[in-house]
């Protein structure tokens, strides 16, 4: 297996992974979405709410605010030494005390731990009118996306097969396929069409170039052929800001490794029992 990054920053990663099956690629995608733990608000204690929305709707909006997550600092509540009571090791506490008229943003949510602050400060929560106010305490815990979408660390996570573009000797360089390509992947060459350097991965597999080539009337088969590499995939991953995208990828791969090791242990146990 080989991984090559074409972009890697705090929030977004684009990389090509080679030498794996479609099943593995989909497993990696699902692990990044649903198996990477993050903080999210789970419990809210409301002392005053004279706004125009119900308490339940307000708490739902709070729960969907991405929170910065340091997994070296916070433990899963079920594994915490407090027994799930909710201590600083497994619970991040926030307060919100605002009065209108004003727009309430995620930056108004004050964290007890500054390192667990909202990932974005300009997420609107509610518009308060004159003499309307909200006073509450919120408690965030660590969870995973398979429990609820509010714990998903990614806002976008997907992949596609790596495109393969083959131009055979029938090509006469007419340029009809170049005009049809919506991603500017093709360009005229010396007597025939060629792929623009570095743009092959941008092919959307729409096959408009193939249809344009057939419309040109050169034989019964197009001179350009679009396919995919069954063992090579292009991933795009975007973090919601709760943690760097590199950590999301690493933790997803660690989850796959642990799951594989657990499966091997189970198989070995079964095999050992069967031979005794």
Tab-separated table of C-alpha atoms in Angstrom:
chain	number	residue	atom	x	y	z
A	1	UNK	CA	0.000	0.000	0.000
A	2	UNK	CA	1.277	3.461	-0.934
A	3	UNK	CA	-0.131	6.877	0.030
A	4	UNK	CA	0.829	10.080	-1.812
A	5	UNK	CA	-0.495	13.454	-0.626
A	6	UNK	CA	-1.196	16.248	-3.100
A	7	UNK	CA	-2.575	18.510	-0.361
A	8	UNK	CA	-2.261	18.378	3.411
A	9	UNK	CA	-3.050	21.301	5.676
A	10	UNK	CA	-4.890	21.808	8.970
A	11	UNK	CA	-8.390	21.281	7.578
A	12	UNK	CA	-8.167	19.578	4.175
A	13	UNK	CA	-6.263	16.607	2.781
A	14	UNK	CA	-6.195	15.145	-0.697
A	15	UNK	CA	-4.234	11.970	-1.264
A	16	UNK	CA	-3.933	8.963	-3.546
A	17	UNK	CA	-3.813	5.488	-2.062
A	18	UNK	CA	-2.549	2.609	-4.219
A	19	UNK	CA	-2.383	-1.155	-3.917
A	20	UNK	CA	-5.660	-1.630	-2.018
A	21	UNK	CA	-9.105	-2.989	-2.826
A	22	UNK	CA	-12.389	-1.114	-3.028
A	23	UNK	CA	-13.396	-2.766	0.246
A	24	UNK	CA	-10.368	-1.323	2.041
A	25	UNK	CA	-10.936	2.135	0.556
A	26	UNK	CA	-14.537	2.113	1.758
A	27	UNK	CA	-13.467	0.819	5.175
A	28	UNK	CA	-11.028	3.720	5.516
A	29	UNK	CA	-13.728	6.199	4.507
A	30	UNK	CA	-16.194	4.787	7.031
A	31	UNK	CA	-13.547	4.744	9.785
A	32	UNK	CA	-12.737	8.434	9.262
A	33	UNK	CA	-16.430	9.319	9.410
A	34	UNK	CA	-17.691	7.126	12.219
A	35	UNK	CA	-14.799	5.762	14.300
A	36	UNK	CA	-12.703	8.834	15.188
A	37	UNK	CA	-13.703	10.121	18.674
A	38	UNK	CA	-14.431	13.829	19.216
A	39	UNK	CA	-16.052	16.059	21.817
A	40	UNK	CA	-19.677	17.149	21.402
A	41	UNK	CA	-22.231	18.635	23.783
A	42	UNK	CA	-24.413	15.862	25.194
A	43	UNK	CA	-26.106	17.369	28.270
A	44	UNK	CA	-27.438	20.900	28.796
A	45	UNK	CA	-28.800	22.439	31.990
A	46	UNK	CA	-30.996	25.437	31.111
A	47	UNK	CA	-31.607	28.009	33.824
A	48	UNK	CA	-33.387	30.591	31.682
A	49	UNK	CA	-34.597	30.609	28.082
A	50	UNK	CA	-36.974	33.357	26.980
A	51	UNK	CA	-35.994	33.113	23.302
A	52	UNK	CA	-38.355	32.171	20.487
A	53	UNK	CA	-37.178	28.537	20.218
A	54	UNK	CA	-37.842	25.577	22.474
A	55	UNK	CA	-35.221	24.209	24.856
A	56	UNK	CA	-34.913	21.020	22.769
A	57	UNK	CA	-34.142	22.949	19.584
A	58	UNK	CA	-31.603	25.108	21.378
A	59	UNK	CA	-29.763	22.097	22.797
A	60	UNK	CA	-29.796	20.413	19.387
A	61	UNK	CA	-28.046	23.437	17.875
A	62	UNK	CA	-25.478	23.445	20.665
A	63	UNK	CA	-24.765	19.765	20.132
A	64	UNK	CA	-23.848	20.323	16.471
A	65	UNK	CA	-21.149	22.923	17.212
A	66	UNK	CA	-17.701	21.379	16.491
A	67	UNK	CA	-15.425	21.477	19.541
A	68	UNK	CA	-11.652	21.293	19.584
A	69	UNK	CA	-10.686	17.870	20.828
A	70	UNK	CA	-7.467	16.722	22.471
A	71	UNK	CA	-7.863	12.971	22.919
A	72	UNK	CA	-4.761	12.894	25.115
A	73	UNK	CA	-6.672	15.111	27.529
A	74	UNK	CA	-10.186	13.592	27.473
A	75	UNK	CA	-11.270	10.002	27.966
A	76	UNK	CA	-14.429	8.203	26.943
A	77	UNK	CA	-16.894	8.488	29.820
A	78	UNK	CA	-17.542	4.737	29.960
A	79	UNK	CA	-13.800	4.130	30.448
A	80	UNK	CA	-13.214	6.952	32.960
A	81	UNK	CA	-12.291	6.233	36.583
A	82	UNK	CA	-15.261	8.365	37.726
A	83	UNK	CA	-17.605	5.617	36.582
A	84	UNK	CA	-19.541	7.878	34.235
A	85	UNK	CA	-20.380	10.507	36.851
A	86	UNK	CA	-18.783	13.226	34.743
A	87	UNK	CA	-15.404	14.533	35.898
A	88	UNK	CA	-12.954	16.939	34.200
A	89	UNK	CA	-11.153	13.958	32.668
A	90	UNK	CA	-14.177	12.862	30.633
A	91	UNK	CA	-16.376	15.986	30.531
A	92	UNK	CA	-15.819	19.503	29.160
A	93	UNK	CA	-18.018	22.204	30.709
A	94	UNK	CA	-19.332	25.341	29.014
A	95	UNK	CA	-21.478	28.294	30.091
A	96	UNK	CA	-23.687	30.563	28.023
A	97	UNK	CA	-25.206	33.723	29.450
A	98	UNK	CA	-26.479	36.217	26.861
A	99	UNK	CA	-29.192	38.839	26.630
A	100	UNK	CA	-30.758	40.467	23.561
A	101	UNK	CA	-31.037	42.157	21.310
A	102	UNK	CA	-28.097	40.360	19.670
A	103	UNK	CA	-27.112	37.407	17.555
A	104	UNK	CA	-25.707	34.627	19.694
A	105	UNK	CA	-22.629	32.943	18.189
A	106	UNK	CA	-20.567	29.925	19.168
A	107	UNK	CA	-17.937	32.343	20.525
A	108	UNK	CA	-20.429	33.252	23.272
A	109	UNK	CA	-20.130	29.674	24.548
A	110	UNK	CA	-17.460	29.998	27.254
A	111	UNK	CA	-15.391	26.833	27.880
A	112	UNK	CA	-13.965	25.896	31.247
A	113	UNK	CA	-11.033	24.423	29.317
A	114	UNK	CA	-9.791	26.876	26.626
A	115	UNK	CA	-8.319	23.979	24.639
A	116	UNK	CA	-11.858	22.587	24.174
A	117	UNK	CA	-13.338	25.819	22.772
A	118	UNK	CA	-15.638	25.785	19.711
A	119	UNK	CA	-13.660	25.162	16.530
A	120	UNK	CA	-15.320	28.162	14.864
A	121	UNK	CA	-16.352	31.317	16.675
A	122	UNK	CA	-18.857	32.658	14.145
A	123	UNK	CA	-21.403	29.837	14.050
A	124	UNK	CA	-24.810	31.507	14.646
A	125	UNK	CA	-26.945	29.847	17.327
A	126	UNK	CA	-29.957	32.151	17.681
A	127	UNK	CA	-31.154	35.721	17.208
A	128	UNK	CA	-32.327	37.228	20.500
A	129	UNK	CA	-34.836	40.062	20.589
A	130	UNK	CA	-35.139	42.809	23.227
A	131	UNK	CA	-35.430	41.493	26.797
A	132	UNK	CA	-34.831	37.898	25.643
A	133	UNK	CA	-32.048	35.964	27.300
A	134	UNK	CA	-30.461	32.543	27.650
A	135	UNK	CA	-28.574	31.216	30.667
A	136	UNK	CA	-27.306	27.627	30.636
A	137	UNK	CA	-24.512	25.164	31.302
A	138	UNK	CA	-23.476	22.596	28.710
A	139	UNK	CA	-21.438	19.418	29.110
A	140	UNK	CA	-19.512	17.776	26.270
A	141	UNK	CA	-18.288	14.188	26.217
A	142	UNK	CA	-16.241	12.075	23.829
A	143	UNK	CA	-18.146	9.945	21.320
A	144	UNK	CA	-17.982	8.655	17.747
A	145	UNK	CA	-19.956	9.309	14.599
A	146	UNK	CA	-21.541	5.857	14.646
A	147	UNK	CA	-23.469	6.998	17.745
A	148	UNK	CA	-24.572	10.386	16.375
A	149	UNK	CA	-23.560	12.722	13.537
A	150	UNK	CA	-22.551	15.442	16.024
A	151	UNK	CA	-19.450	13.371	16.853
A	152	UNK	CA	-18.285	13.127	13.240
A	153	UNK	CA	-14.859	14.708	12.831
A	154	UNK	CA	-15.290	15.263	9.085
A	155	UNK	CA	-17.555	17.542	7.089
A	156	UNK	CA	-16.546	15.905	3.805
A	157	UNK	CA	-14.959	12.511	3.295
A	158	UNK	CA	-15.064	10.575	0.057
A	159	UNK	CA	-13.072	8.833	-2.624
A	160	UNK	CA	-13.185	7.877	-6.274
A	161	UNK	CA	-11.307	5.417	-8.449
A	162	UNK	CA	-8.209	6.838	-10.088
A	163	UNK	CA	-9.027	7.596	-13.747
A	164	UNK	CA	-7.234	5.850	-16.597
A	165	UNK	CA	-7.190	7.618	-19.968
A	166	UNK	CA	-5.958	5.738	-23.022
A	167	UNK	CA	-5.670	7.425	-26.432
A	168	UNK	CA	-4.944	4.972	-29.247
A	169	UNK	CA	-3.531	5.371	-32.746
A	170	UNK	CA	-6.943	6.056	-34.310
A	171	UNK	CA	-6.868	9.601	-32.868
A	172	UNK	CA	-6.460	12.206	-35.625
A	173	UNK	CA	-6.213	15.191	-33.253
A	174	UNK	CA	-9.536	16.726	-34.302
A	175	UNK	CA	-9.979	18.296	-30.833
A	176	UNK	CA	-13.681	17.520	-30.399
A	177	UNK	CA	-12.983	15.694	-27.148
A	178	UNK	CA	-10.937	18.660	-25.881
A	179	UNK	CA	-13.904	20.987	-26.383
A	180	UNK	CA	-16.252	18.586	-24.554
A	181	UNK	CA	-14.074	17.903	-21.496
A	182	UNK	CA	-15.517	19.917	-18.553
A	183	UNK	CA	-12.357	19.555	-16.438
A	184	UNK	CA	-9.762	20.647	-19.053
A	185	UNK	CA	-7.962	17.312	-18.785
A	186	UNK	CA	-7.157	17.005	-22.505
A	187	UNK	CA	-5.158	19.157	-24.890
A	188	UNK	CA	-4.047	19.001	-28.555
A	189	UNK	CA	-0.660	17.421	-29.144
A	190	UNK	CA	1.467	16.612	-32.168
A	191	UNK	CA	-1.150	15.089	-34.456
A	192	UNK	CA	-3.165	13.524	-31.615
A	193	UNK	CA	-4.792	14.396	-28.302
A	194	UNK	CA	-2.911	13.996	-25.027
A	195	UNK	CA	-3.585	14.311	-21.300
A	196	UNK	CA	-2.556	17.609	-19.711
A	197	UNK	CA	0.352	16.971	-17.352
A	198	UNK	CA	-0.795	16.623	-13.740
A	199	UNK	CA	-4.527	16.815	-14.529
A	200	UNK	CA	-5.431	13.148	-15.075
A	201	UNK	CA	-6.775	12.800	-11.521
A	202	UNK	CA	-9.251	15.631	-12.212
A	203	UNK	CA	-11.123	13.494	-14.754
A	204	UNK	CA	-14.712	13.043	-13.552
A	205	UNK	CA	-15.251	9.847	-15.620
A	206	UNK	CA	-18.167	11.509	-17.440
A	207	UNK	CA	-17.027	9.988	-20.790
A	208	UNK	CA	-18.178	13.029	-22.768
A	209	UNK	CA	-14.881	12.788	-24.638
A	210	UNK	CA	-15.722	9.252	-25.776
A	211	UNK	CA	-19.104	10.363	-27.106
A	212	UNK	CA	-17.555	13.347	-28.851
A	213	UNK	CA	-15.003	11.046	-30.492
A	214	UNK	CA	-17.760	8.746	-31.751
A	215	UNK	CA	-19.660	11.754	-33.074
A	216	UNK	CA	-16.601	12.567	-35.182
A	217	UNK	CA	-17.294	9.464	-37.239
A	218	UNK	CA	-13.921	7.739	-36.960
A	219	UNK	CA	-14.843	4.058	-37.076
A	220	UNK	CA	-17.245	2.365	-34.699
A	221	UNK	CA	-15.035	2.685	-31.605
A	222	UNK	CA	-13.778	5.906	-29.995
A	223	UNK	CA	-10.081	6.658	-30.160
A	224	UNK	CA	-10.112	7.670	-26.496
A	225	UNK	CA	-10.994	5.235	-23.720
A	226	UNK	CA	-11.865	6.158	-20.127
A	227	UNK	CA	-11.529	3.601	-17.341
A	228	UNK	CA	-10.431	3.275	-13.725
A	229	UNK	CA	-7.624	1.639	-11.811
A	230	UNK	CA	-9.303	-0.930	-9.499
A	231	UNK	CA	-6.490	-0.683	-6.923
A	232	UNK	CA	-5.932	3.084	-6.816
A	233	UNK	CA	-8.185	5.710	-5.226
A	234	UNK	CA	-8.276	9.478	-4.720
A	235	UNK	CA	-9.446	10.622	-1.282
A	236	UNK	CA	-10.598	14.077	-0.205
A	237	UNK	CA	-11.039	14.611	3.546
A	238	UNK	CA	-12.159	17.812	5.265
A	239	UNK	CA	-12.074	18.272	9.048
A	240	UNK	CA	-14.797	20.164	10.913
A	241	UNK	CA	-12.049	21.810	12.974
A	242	UNK	CA	-12.300	19.546	16.011
A	243	UNK	CA	-8.867	18.110	15.199
A	244	UNK	CA	-6.303	18.333	12.375
A	245	UNK	CA	-7.180	16.275	9.331
A	246	UNK	CA	-3.867	14.403	9.622
A	247	UNK	CA	-4.898	13.122	13.067
A	248	UNK	CA	-8.252	12.002	11.662
A	249	UNK	CA	-6.505	9.895	9.012
A	250	UNK	CA	-4.018	8.448	11.510
A	251	UNK	CA	-6.701	7.508	14.045
A	252	UNK	CA	-8.832	5.894	11.355
A	253	UNK	CA	-5.889	3.744	10.258
A	254	UNK	CA	-5.165	2.861	13.888
A	255	UNK	CA	-8.784	1.748	14.298
A	256	UNK	CA	-8.479	-0.484	11.224
A	257	UNK	CA	-5.242	-1.970	12.600
A	258	UNK	CA	-6.824	-2.709	15.997
A	259	UNK	CA	-9.875	-4.268	14.362
A	260	UNK	CA	-7.657	-6.447	12.185
A	261	UNK	CA	-5.584	-7.555	15.191
A	262	UNK	CA	-8.745	-8.389	17.133
A	263	UNK	CA	-10.047	-10.462	14.229
A	264	UNK	CA	-6.753	-12.355	13.975
A	265	UNK	CA	-6.866	-13.083	17.728
A	266	UNK	CA	-10.416	-14.419	17.477
A	267	UNK	CA	-9.521	-16.634	14.511
A	268	UNK	CA	-6.470	-17.957	16.353
A	269	UNK	CA	-8.602	-18.730	19.414
A	270	UNK	CA	-11.156	-20.583	17.285
A	271	UNK	CA	-8.454	-22.488	15.440
A	272	UNK	CA	-6.749	-23.419	18.701
A	273	UNK	CA	-9.984	-24.706	20.225
A	274	UNK	CA	-10.745	-26.741	17.153
A	275	UNK	CA	-7.422	-28.589	17.204
A	276	UNK	CA	-7.496	-29.601	20.833
